[in-house]
Tab-separated table of C-alpha atoms in Angstrom:
chain	number	residue	atom	x	y	z
A	120	MET	CA	-92.119	38.280	-2.616
A	121	GLY	CA	-90.589	35.909	-5.170
A	122	GLN	CA	-87.367	36.266	-7.135
A	123	VAL	CA	-89.270	37.223	-10.265
A	124	GLU	CA	-91.226	39.875	-8.386
A	125	LYS	CA	-87.893	41.307	-7.194
A	126	ARG	CA	-86.607	41.354	-10.769
A	127	LEU	CA	-89.769	43.181	-11.881
A	128	GLN	CA	-89.128	45.787	-9.207
A	129	GLU	CA	-85.497	46.207	-10.299
A	130	LEU	CA	-86.588	46.571	-13.923
A	131	GLY	CA	-89.192	49.152	-12.871
A	132	ILE	CA	-91.961	47.061	-14.399
A	133	GLN	CA	-95.298	47.237	-12.641
A	134	LEU	CA	-97.882	44.623	-13.522
A	135	PRO	CA	-101.357	46.010	-14.216
A	136	GLU	CA	-104.393	45.542	-11.994
A	137	LEU	CA	-106.596	42.669	-13.096
A	138	VAL	CA	-109.908	43.630	-14.609
A	139	SER	CA	-113.036	41.530	-14.929
A	140	PRO	CA	-113.404	39.401	-18.049
A	141	LYS	CA	-115.269	41.198	-20.834
A	142	GLY	CA	-117.627	38.274	-21.334
A	143	SER	CA	-118.982	35.034	-19.794
A	144	TYR	CA	-115.638	33.438	-19.025
A	145	VAL	CA	-112.952	33.228	-16.357
A	146	LEU	CA	-109.446	34.690	-16.530
A	147	PHE	CA	-107.628	31.407	-15.933
A	148	LYS	CA	-108.216	27.753	-15.167
A	149	GLN	CA	-105.833	25.124	-13.881
A	150	VAL	CA	-105.891	21.447	-14.852
A	151	GLY	CA	-103.110	19.409	-13.324
A	152	ASP	CA	-99.985	21.522	-13.739
A	153	LEU	CA	-101.313	23.392	-16.779
A	154	ILE	CA	-102.782	26.875	-16.399
A	155	PHE	CA	-104.920	28.074	-19.292
A	156	VAL	CA	-105.291	31.863	-19.605
A	157	SER	CA	-108.104	33.562	-21.527
A	158	GLY	CA	-107.330	35.697	-24.562
A	159	GLN	CA	-105.995	39.065	-23.383
A	160	SER	CA	-105.673	42.463	-25.039
A	161	ALA	CA	-104.400	45.818	-23.853
A	162	PHE	CA	-106.961	48.459	-22.950
A	163	GLN	CA	-106.782	52.073	-21.870
A	164	GLY	CA	-109.779	52.401	-19.595
A	165	GLU	CA	-112.711	51.026	-21.567
A	166	GLU	CA	-111.100	51.522	-24.975
A	167	ALA	CA	-108.601	49.359	-26.843
A	168	LEU	CA	-105.036	50.624	-26.627
A	169	TYR	CA	-104.270	51.505	-30.274
A	170	PRO	CA	-107.502	50.356	-31.947
A	171	GLY	CA	-107.376	49.158	-35.540
A	172	ARG	CA	-105.213	47.109	-37.851
A	173	VAL	CA	-101.461	47.103	-38.231
A	174	GLY	CA	-100.683	48.473	-41.675
A	175	ALA	CA	-103.471	51.047	-41.489
A	176	GLU	CA	-104.579	52.737	-38.241
A	177	VAL	CA	-101.818	51.154	-36.100
A	178	THR	CA	-98.037	51.211	-36.610
A	179	VAL	CA	-95.761	48.257	-35.893
A	180	GLU	CA	-94.292	50.126	-32.905
A	181	GLN	CA	-97.749	50.789	-31.448
A	182	ALA	CA	-98.760	47.152	-31.928
A	183	ARG	CA	-95.526	46.071	-30.231
A	184	GLU	CA	-96.385	48.312	-27.302
A	185	ALA	CA	-99.870	46.759	-27.168
A	186	ALA	CA	-98.294	43.278	-27.290
A	187	CYS	CA	-95.965	44.202	-24.429
A	188	GLU	CA	-98.841	45.539	-22.303
A	189	THR	CA	-100.790	42.367	-23.111
A	190	GLY	CA	-97.819	40.374	-21.849
A	191	LYS	CA	-97.852	42.256	-18.551
A	192	LEU	CA	-101.559	41.537	-18.203
A	193	ILE	CA	-100.934	37.828	-18.739
A	194	LEU	CA	-98.137	37.855	-16.150
A	195	ALA	CA	-100.458	39.574	-13.665
A	196	ILE	CA	-103.046	36.823	-14.203
A	197	LEU	CA	-100.439	34.087	-13.820
A	198	GLN	CA	-99.123	35.737	-10.667
A	199	GLN	CA	-102.613	35.638	-9.211
A	200	ALA	CA	-103.049	32.013	-10.303
A	201	ALA	CA	-99.746	30.828	-8.826
A	202	GLY	CA	-99.155	33.235	-5.941
A	203	THR	CA	-95.723	34.076	-7.342
A	204	LEU	CA	-94.256	34.102	-10.844
A	205	ASP	CA	-91.385	31.992	-9.489
A	206	ARG	CA	-93.640	28.990	-10.048
A	207	ILE	CA	-94.577	29.901	-13.654
A	208	GLU	CA	-93.216	28.543	-16.906
A	209	ILE	CA	-94.738	29.785	-20.176
A	210	VAL	CA	-95.638	26.888	-22.465
A	211	LYS	CA	-97.518	28.296	-25.436
A	212	VAL	CA	-98.724	31.627	-26.777
A	213	THR	CA	-101.122	32.054	-29.659
A	214	GLY	CA	-100.943	35.634	-30.844
A	215	TYR	CA	-103.531	37.286	-33.050
A	216	VAL	CA	-102.609	40.505	-34.833
A	217	ALA	CA	-105.287	42.579	-36.582
A	218	SER	CA	-103.679	43.325	-39.916
A	219	THR	CA	-104.261	44.761	-43.347
A	220	PRO	CA	-103.935	42.142	-46.110
A	221	GLU	CA	-100.562	43.646	-47.064
A	222	PHE	CA	-98.927	43.499	-43.609
A	223	SER	CA	-96.940	40.295	-43.129
A	224	GLN	CA	-94.600	40.998	-40.179
A	225	GLN	CA	-96.917	39.757	-37.421
A	226	PRO	CA	-94.030	37.887	-35.703
A	227	LEU	CA	-92.230	41.238	-35.191
A	228	VAL	CA	-95.259	42.396	-33.229
A	229	MET	CA	-95.553	39.275	-31.089
A	230	ASN	CA	-91.791	39.271	-30.377
A	231	ALA	CA	-92.427	42.230	-28.051
A	232	LEU	CA	-94.545	39.977	-25.826
A	233	SER	CA	-92.278	36.931	-26.166
A	234	ASP	CA	-89.161	38.959	-25.372
A	235	LEU	CA	-90.848	40.391	-22.274
A	236	PHE	CA	-91.569	36.868	-21.025
A	237	SER	CA	-87.934	35.851	-21.544
A	238	GLN	CA	-86.629	39.045	-19.956
A	239	ILE	CA	-88.708	38.488	-16.845
A	240	LEU	CA	-88.792	34.706	-16.517
A	241	GLY	CA	-85.496	33.797	-18.200
A	242	GLU	CA	-85.386	30.291	-19.717
A	243	ARG	CA	-88.800	29.555	-18.173
A	244	GLY	CA	-90.242	32.375	-20.253
A	245	ARG	CA	-89.301	30.784	-23.573
A	246	HIS	CA	-92.325	29.253	-25.254
A	247	VAL	CA	-93.942	27.736	-28.279
A	248	ARG	CA	-95.847	30.254	-30.392
A	249	ALA	CA	-98.231	30.601	-33.277
A	250	THR	CA	-98.891	34.041	-34.712
A	251	ILE	CA	-102.015	34.618	-36.760
A	252	ALA	CA	-103.145	37.611	-38.778
A	253	THR	CA	-106.821	38.485	-38.485
A	254	SER	CA	-108.956	41.025	-40.307
A	255	ASN	CA	-109.939	42.555	-36.950
A	256	LEU	CA	-110.358	41.668	-33.256
A	257	ALA	CA	-112.936	42.208	-30.520
A	258	PHE	CA	-113.303	45.855	-29.428
A	259	HIS	CA	-111.007	46.746	-32.374
A	260	CYS	CA	-107.934	45.700	-30.377
A	261	CYS	CA	-104.824	45.311	-32.516
A	262	VAL	CA	-103.338	42.371	-30.548
A	263	GLU	CA	-104.780	39.448	-28.597
A	264	ALA	CA	-102.834	36.629	-26.949
A	265	GLU	CA	-103.957	33.284	-25.555
A	266	THR	CA	-101.573	31.493	-23.181
A	267	VAL	CA	-100.897	28.085	-21.695
A	268	ALA	CA	-98.493	28.049	-18.756
A	269	ARG	CA	-97.141	25.423	-16.413
A	270	LEU	CA	-97.275	25.574	-12.655
A	271	LEU	CA	-93.977	24.423	-11.190
A	272	PRO	CA	-93.929	22.542	-7.883
B	230	MET	CA	-128.923	8.947	-16.958
B	231	GLY	CA	-126.757	11.528	-15.199
B	232	GLN	CA	-127.785	14.607	-13.237
B	233	VAL	CA	-126.858	16.868	-16.153
B	234	GLU	CA	-128.891	14.774	-18.575
B	235	LYS	CA	-131.879	15.171	-16.209
B	236	ARG	CA	-131.354	18.935	-16.144
B	237	LEU	CA	-131.257	19.003	-19.938
B	238	GLN	CA	-134.583	17.171	-19.986
B	239	GLU	CA	-136.105	19.613	-17.495
B	240	LEU	CA	-134.857	22.553	-19.550
B	241	GLY	CA	-136.317	20.970	-22.690
B	242	ILE	CA	-132.901	20.988	-24.363
B	243	GLN	CA	-132.227	18.134	-26.731
B	244	LEU	CA	-128.646	17.591	-27.790
B	245	PRO	CA	-128.181	17.091	-31.547
B	246	GLU	CA	-127.204	13.854	-33.232
B	247	LEU	CA	-123.495	13.593	-33.909
B	248	VAL	CA	-122.501	13.847	-37.540
B	249	SER	CA	-119.305	12.647	-39.173
B	250	PRO	CA	-116.373	15.047	-39.268
B	251	LYS	CA	-116.302	17.125	-42.454
B	252	GLY	CA	-112.651	16.250	-43.089
B	253	SER	CA	-109.810	13.864	-42.212
B	254	TYR	CA	-110.054	14.220	-38.443
B	255	VAL	CA	-111.794	12.776	-35.397
B	256	LEU	CA	-114.429	14.496	-33.262
B	257	PHE	CA	-112.552	14.172	-29.982
B	258	LYS	CA	-109.424	12.732	-28.466
B	259	GLN	CA	-108.537	12.111	-24.841
B	260	VAL	CA	-105.055	12.446	-23.331
B	261	GLY	CA	-104.939	11.844	-19.600
B	262	ASP	CA	-107.904	13.713	-18.183
B	263	LEU	CA	-108.025	16.245	-21.023
B	264	ILE	CA	-110.520	15.829	-23.866
B	265	PHE	CA	-109.769	17.823	-27.004
B	266	VAL	CA	-112.777	18.496	-29.271
B	267	SER	CA	-112.490	19.404	-32.952
B	268	GLY	CA	-113.709	22.766	-34.187
B	269	GLN	CA	-117.506	22.695	-34.440
B	270	SER	CA	-120.046	24.802	-36.284
B	271	ALA	CA	-123.827	24.694	-36.569
B	272	PHE	CA	-125.318	23.247	-39.750
B	273	GLN	CA	-128.812	22.842	-41.089
B	274	GLY	CA	-128.539	19.660	-43.105
B	275	GLU	CA	-125.558	20.160	-45.394
B	276	GLU	CA	-125.601	23.952	-45.224
B	277	ALA	CA	-124.202	26.312	-42.597
B	278	LEU	CA	-126.830	27.666	-40.213
B	279	TYR	CA	-126.767	31.409	-41.018
B	280	PRO	CA	-123.956	31.521	-43.557
B	281	GLY	CA	-121.875	34.671	-43.834
B	282	ARG	CA	-120.294	37.331	-41.650
B	283	VAL	CA	-121.728	39.117	-38.662
B	284	GLY	CA	-122.164	42.747	-39.635
B	285	ALA	CA	-123.278	41.890	-43.160
B	286	GLU	CA	-125.264	38.735	-44.022
B	287	VAL	CA	-125.704	37.600	-40.391
B	288	THR	CA	-127.147	39.527	-37.429
B	289	VAL	CA	-125.775	39.331	-33.890
B	290	GLU	CA	-128.897	37.433	-32.780
B	291	GLN	CA	-128.493	34.877	-35.588
B	292	ALA	CA	-124.817	34.410	-34.748
B	293	ARG	CA	-125.730	33.948	-31.082
B	294	GLU	CA	-128.200	31.263	-32.120
B	295	ALA	CA	-125.473	29.587	-34.194
B	296	ALA	CA	-123.097	29.808	-31.205
B	297	CYS	CA	-125.736	28.226	-28.954
B	298	GLU	CA	-126.341	25.374	-31.429
B	299	THR	CA	-122.568	24.915	-31.685
B	300	GLY	CA	-122.458	24.624	-27.906
B	301	LYS	CA	-125.080	21.849	-27.972
B	302	LEU	CA	-123.044	20.020	-30.583
B	303	ILE	CA	-119.950	20.226	-28.377
B	304	LEU	CA	-121.913	18.948	-25.382
B	305	ALA	CA	-123.193	16.023	-27.474
B	306	ILE	CA	-119.614	15.134	-28.395
B	307	LEU	CA	-118.456	15.391	-24.785
B	308	GLN	CA	-121.377	13.254	-23.672
B	309	GLN	CA	-120.305	10.579	-26.116
B	310	ALA	CA	-116.689	10.892	-24.971
B	311	ALA	CA	-117.484	10.633	-21.257
B	312	GLY	CA	-120.688	8.573	-21.181
B	313	THR	CA	-122.379	11.284	-19.130
B	314	LEU	CA	-121.935	15.060	-18.886
B	315	ASP	CA	-121.715	14.619	-15.094
B	316	ARG	CA	-118.060	13.848	-15.632
B	317	ILE	CA	-117.345	16.899	-17.825
B	318	GLU	CA	-115.748	20.198	-16.896
B	319	ILE	CA	-115.185	22.773	-19.666
B	320	VAL	CA	-111.626	24.106	-19.591
B	321	LYS	CA	-111.153	26.296	-22.645
B	322	VAL	CA	-113.091	27.524	-25.664
B	323	THR	CA	-111.583	29.301	-28.638
B	324	GLY	CA	-114.379	30.953	-30.578
B	325	TYR	CA	-114.040	32.208	-34.126
B	326	VAL	CA	-116.639	34.650	-35.435
B	327	ALA	CA	-116.781	35.512	-39.150
B	328	SER	CA	-117.050	39.292	-39.082
B	329	THR	CA	-116.990	42.394	-41.209
B	330	PRO	CA	-114.034	44.675	-40.390
B	331	GLU	CA	-116.430	47.041	-38.608
B	332	PHE	CA	-118.018	44.494	-36.250
B	333	SER	CA	-116.240	44.369	-32.892
B	334	GLN	CA	-118.715	42.676	-30.502
B	335	GLN	CA	-117.532	39.093	-31.057
B	336	PRO	CA	-117.653	38.367	-27.282
B	337	LEU	CA	-121.419	39.052	-27.309
B	338	VAL	CA	-121.773	36.264	-29.860
B	339	MET	CA	-119.636	33.755	-27.976
B	340	ASN	CA	-121.391	34.548	-24.684
B	341	ALA	CA	-124.378	32.603	-26.033
B	342	LEU	CA	-122.252	29.450	-26.081
B	343	SER	CA	-120.468	30.195	-22.795
B	344	ASP	CA	-123.744	30.952	-20.999
B	345	LEU	CA	-125.217	27.682	-22.267
B	346	PHE	CA	-122.291	25.767	-20.783
B	347	SER	CA	-122.765	27.490	-17.412
B	348	GLN	CA	-126.522	26.997	-17.496
B	349	ILE	CA	-126.157	23.277	-18.092
B	350	LEU	CA	-122.972	22.407	-16.200
B	351	GLY	CA	-123.032	25.085	-13.492
B	352	GLU	CA	-119.611	26.020	-12.066
B	353	ARG	CA	-118.045	23.194	-14.116
B	354	GLY	CA	-119.240	24.937	-17.267
B	355	ARG	CA	-117.238	28.111	-16.597
B	356	HIS	CA	-114.162	28.265	-18.785
B	357	VAL	CA	-111.262	30.189	-20.187
B	358	ARG	CA	-111.973	31.729	-23.582
B	359	ALA	CA	-110.423	33.505	-26.511
B	360	THR	CA	-112.656	35.048	-29.147
B	361	ILE	CA	-111.245	35.788	-32.570
B	362	ALA	CA	-112.726	37.645	-35.516
B	363	THR	CA	-112.046	36.081	-38.900
B	364	SER	CA	-112.798	37.275	-42.404
B	365	ASN	CA	-114.724	34.052	-43.067
B	366	LEU	CA	-114.931	30.398	-41.989
B	367	ALA	CA	-115.165	26.992	-43.649
B	368	PHE	CA	-118.473	26.371	-45.456
B	369	HIS	CA	-119.292	30.060	-44.790
B	370	CYS	CA	-120.260	29.276	-41.188
B	371	CYS	CA	-120.553	32.366	-39.009
B	372	VAL	CA	-119.244	30.724	-35.809
B	373	GLU	CA	-116.744	27.971	-35.024
B	374	ALA	CA	-115.632	26.807	-31.583
B	375	GLU	CA	-112.735	24.632	-30.480
B	376	THR	CA	-112.898	23.128	-26.986
B	377	VAL	CA	-110.711	21.560	-24.331
B	378	ALA	CA	-112.581	19.784	-21.543
B	379	ARG	CA	-111.597	17.800	-18.492
B	380	LEU	CA	-112.831	14.335	-17.659
B	381	LEU	CA	-113.639	14.087	-13.955
B	382	PRO	CA	-113.076	10.826	-12.099
C	7	MET	CA	-84.181	3.797	-36.799
C	8	GLY	CA	-87.831	3.397	-35.770
C	9	GLN	CA	-90.661	1.637	-37.622
C	10	VAL	CA	-92.080	4.961	-38.750
C	11	GLU	CA	-88.711	6.094	-40.060
C	12	LYS	CA	-88.551	2.844	-42.093
C	13	ARG	CA	-92.013	3.515	-43.490
C	14	LEU	CA	-90.951	7.035	-44.461
C	15	GLN	CA	-88.003	5.554	-46.329
C	16	GLU	CA	-90.226	3.028	-48.112
C	17	LEU	CA	-92.636	5.799	-49.100
C	18	GLY	CA	-89.722	7.874	-50.366
C	19	ILE	CA	-90.632	10.717	-48.023
C	20	GLN	CA	-87.740	12.735	-46.697
C	21	LEU	CA	-88.399	15.011	-43.746
C	22	PRO	CA	-87.018	18.537	-44.141
C	23	GLU	CA	-84.118	19.996	-42.173
C	24	LEU	CA	-85.212	22.007	-39.168
C	25	VAL	CA	-84.729	25.741	-39.451
C	26	SER	CA	-84.515	28.287	-36.668
C	27	PRO	CA	-87.770	29.836	-35.446
C	28	LYS	CA	-88.615	33.064	-37.284
C	29	GLY	CA	-89.167	34.919	-34.000
C	30	SER	CA	-88.572	34.861	-30.244
C	31	TYR	CA	-89.918	31.380	-29.591
C	32	VAL	CA	-88.893	27.726	-29.499
C	33	LEU	CA	-89.926	25.005	-31.950
C	34	PHE	CA	-91.437	22.683	-29.347
C	35	LYS	CA	-91.958	22.292	-25.639
C	36	GLN	CA	-92.898	19.237	-23.607
C	37	VAL	CA	-95.081	19.236	-20.499
C	38	GLY	CA	-95.755	15.801	-19.082
C	39	ASP	CA	-96.569	13.634	-22.080
C	40	LEU	CA	-97.827	16.534	-24.206
C	41	ILE	CA	-95.569	18.107	-26.823
C	42	PHE	CA	-96.622	21.551	-28.052
C	43	VAL	CA	-95.271	22.556	-31.467
C	44	SER	CA	-95.040	26.167	-32.677
C	45	GLY	CA	-97.047	27.291	-35.690
C	46	GLN	CA	-95.334	26.052	-38.864
C	47	SER	CA	-95.525	27.063	-42.499
C	48	ALA	CA	-93.796	25.862	-45.641
C	49	PHE	CA	-90.969	27.984	-47.026
C	50	GLN	CA	-88.770	27.820	-50.092
C	51	GLY	CA	-85.538	29.307	-48.841
C	52	GLU	CA	-86.480	32.605	-47.244
C	53	GLU	CA	-89.779	32.965	-49.095
C	54	ALA	CA	-93.186	31.453	-48.400
C	55	LEU	CA	-93.992	28.459	-50.581
C	56	TYR	CA	-96.979	29.741	-52.596
C	57	PRO	CA	-97.471	33.160	-51.021
C	58	GLY	CA	-100.946	34.662	-50.941
C	59	ARG	CA	-104.540	33.656	-50.340
C	60	VAL	CA	-106.406	30.627	-51.587
C	61	GLY	CA	-109.039	31.843	-54.010
C	62	ALA	CA	-106.757	34.520	-55.463
C	63	GLU	CA	-102.979	34.093	-55.787
C	64	VAL	CA	-102.940	30.454	-54.611
C	65	THR	CA	-104.895	27.467	-55.944
C	66	VAL	CA	-106.370	24.734	-53.755
C	67	GLU	CA	-103.802	22.286	-55.103
C	68	GLN	CA	-100.925	24.629	-54.272
C	69	ALA	CA	-102.282	25.200	-50.768
C	70	ARG	CA	-102.642	21.434	-50.307
C	71	GLU	CA	-99.006	21.044	-51.297
C	72	ALA	CA	-98.052	23.756	-48.782
C	73	ALA	CA	-100.125	21.966	-46.121
C	74	CYS	CA	-98.381	18.687	-46.899
C	75	GLU	CA	-94.921	20.300	-46.667
C	76	THR	CA	-95.991	21.915	-43.399
C	77	GLY	CA	-96.938	18.466	-42.123
C	78	LYS	CA	-93.480	17.134	-42.956
C	79	LEU	CA	-91.929	20.047	-41.059
C	80	ILE	CA	-94.062	19.239	-38.015
C	81	LEU	CA	-93.074	15.570	-38.199
C	82	ALA	CA	-89.400	16.582	-38.381
C	83	ILE	CA	-89.820	18.670	-35.222
C	84	LEU	CA	-91.637	15.859	-33.422
C	85	GLN	CA	-88.937	13.410	-34.480
C	86	GLN	CA	-86.341	15.670	-32.931
C	87	ALA	CA	-88.446	16.064	-29.779
C	88	ALA	CA	-89.040	12.337	-29.310
C	89	GLY	CA	-85.969	10.742	-30.911
C	90	THR	CA	-88.222	8.610	-33.118
C	91	LEU	CA	-91.731	9.078	-34.533
C	92	ASP	CA	-92.597	5.647	-33.111
C	93	ARG	CA	-93.269	7.423	-29.845
C	94	ILE	CA	-95.520	10.135	-31.353
C	95	GLU	CA	-99.300	10.371	-31.421
C	96	ILE	CA	-100.890	13.471	-32.974
C	97	VAL	CA	-103.531	14.968	-30.675
C	98	LYS	CA	-104.661	18.248	-32.179
C	99	VAL	CA	-103.999	20.417	-35.212
C	100	THR	CA	-105.230	23.968	-35.654
C	101	GLY	CA	-104.907	24.900	-39.298
C	102	TYR	CA	-105.020	28.447	-40.606
C	103	VAL	CA	-105.654	28.987	-44.308
C	104	ALA	CA	-105.198	32.450	-45.847
C	105	SER	CA	-108.337	32.823	-47.937
C	106	THR	CA	-110.385	35.221	-49.983
C	107	PRO	CA	-113.814	35.930	-48.436
C	108	GLU	CA	-115.395	33.722	-51.118
C	109	PHE	CA	-113.279	30.598	-50.534
C	110	SER	CA	-114.929	28.192	-48.078
C	111	GLN	CA	-113.189	24.832	-48.650
C	112	GLN	CA	-110.423	25.283	-46.049
C	113	PRO	CA	-110.909	21.694	-44.771
C	114	LEU	CA	-109.943	20.372	-48.231
C	115	VAL	CA	-106.630	22.165	-47.836
C	116	MET	CA	-105.927	20.912	-44.320
C	117	ASN	CA	-106.894	17.339	-45.278
C	118	ALA	CA	-103.585	17.156	-47.154
C	119	LEU	CA	-101.736	17.561	-43.845
C	120	SER	CA	-104.105	15.340	-41.855
C	121	ASP	CA	-103.964	12.567	-44.446
C	122	LEU	CA	-100.157	12.696	-44.397
C	123	PHE	CA	-100.176	12.193	-40.622
C	124	SER	CA	-102.492	9.176	-40.951
C	125	GLN	CA	-100.495	7.746	-43.842
C	126	ILE	CA	-97.276	7.909	-41.861
C	127	LEU	CA	-98.425	7.265	-38.291
C	128	GLY	CA	-101.528	5.143	-38.935
C	129	GLU	CA	-104.170	5.307	-36.182
C	130	ARG	CA	-101.775	7.364	-34.047
C	131	GLY	CA	-101.821	10.028	-36.743
C	132	ARG	CA	-105.558	10.640	-36.491
C	133	HIS	CA	-106.292	13.832	-34.590
C	134	VAL	CA	-108.712	16.511	-33.530
C	135	ARG	CA	-108.696	19.536	-35.810
C	136	ALA	CA	-109.959	23.071	-36.193
C	137	THR	CA	-109.559	24.834	-39.516
C	138	ILE	CA	-109.733	28.609	-39.632
C	139	ALA	CA	-109.802	30.991	-42.568
C	140	THR	CA	-107.704	34.116	-42.159
C	141	SER	CA	-107.357	37.205	-44.316
C	142	ASN	CA	-103.589	36.617	-44.490
C	143	LEU	CA	-100.698	35.033	-42.563
C	144	ALA	CA	-97.175	35.968	-41.521
C	145	PHE	CA	-94.711	36.276	-44.452
C	146	HIS	CA	-97.761	35.891	-46.768
C	147	CYS	CA	-97.771	32.095	-46.208
C	148	CYS	CA	-100.977	30.436	-47.390
C	149	VAL	CA	-101.091	27.772	-44.631
C	150	GLU	CA	-99.989	27.627	-40.994
C	151	ALA	CA	-100.522	24.745	-38.565
C	152	GLU	CA	-100.181	24.540	-34.797
C	153	THR	CA	-99.900	21.074	-33.244
C	154	VAL	CA	-100.261	19.270	-29.940
C	155	ALA	CA	-98.828	15.751	-29.856
C	156	ARG	CA	-98.471	13.063	-27.241
C	157	LEU	CA	-95.242	11.355	-26.324
C	158	LEU	CA	-95.828	7.634	-25.882
C	159	PRO	CA	-93.824	5.705	-23.287
């Protein structure tokens, strides 16, 4: 068990079980020391956790919770890819937030995921980010995040 | 002629002619063993193939056809970049699907492109993916896909 | 002072001051010879430069100006990352343009940024690009751009 896994235990954070991709793709792929992770969203069983758009059906707090759960999912995938999160550095996150035209605080939502990465991985969790508003997302999810990480030696 | 080019011939699949970028950019760029490919969409002459949004002007089947044609375009670009598709592995696809707010089956659309890559490249065609719904796309295309591939030795 | 910095001076182009990220992320991160830059948008003080969507509140010319200012911001970040722009090659830009459903000339907007890169960096400024329409963007910005660059030896 790595240092990061110990920290997760201390924080009482349990990473979710991996589920099969919801389409014809793989969860992650490594090229050199880069690990590319497929777009992830938080689900509750078969349904999106908090379906809809922020500003209408979904509140900022709910979207932040979905972003945080999405972050845990990404960490679970990276743990499987690397064996332990001790070898993971987050490079880039592209976050998509389903939003009404009026809602413009998408970064507030994605901060929940970014802060989780920093809390768990420390300096290695700090990353480059782009946050995009979309009119909706697959399966009516409110948040989706695409990640590039680095595998440390 | 490579093994993949022979398979294409057997399958009766002809890759499209490359056309000039529709803006101030290049079709592909290589850095190390990564090949980045510009966002591609399917056109019929100067017009988008199936213009509009899935859920309104465009059906799922039409969007899947556009995604498949987009996939062929990407393969044609990668063939030009690498000389032969035998040296290509698909790493990542980001798919954008112009959608009505109600449509939530974007992965079904992008599967048409992903399945084409697997059919033609086998295991090397399997990739990481993010699928995003957008309110519209340039030139009213219904599908756009951005790709990162790997050049094998 | 590098050759590119001299050219900037000759062209009378001044790169903007860097401002802190508007969220829990870093401006850039280097992995090997790739530099990833966070999504950038043009601001005037605390407010978006030309807030709104192209096709409604924002004209194409205004969005092109925002794209150009965004390009300068990205160059300023890359200059800080590399010490001098002489060592920078642009690899990939993903451009997001807040648009009405009717507006379909997003590439025209992003050309303003792409042309700036070519004007300043020459051949090394030419890049792969994807241009995406979105229903809106964070802080009601009309343009956002995410960049991957290459650090030359």
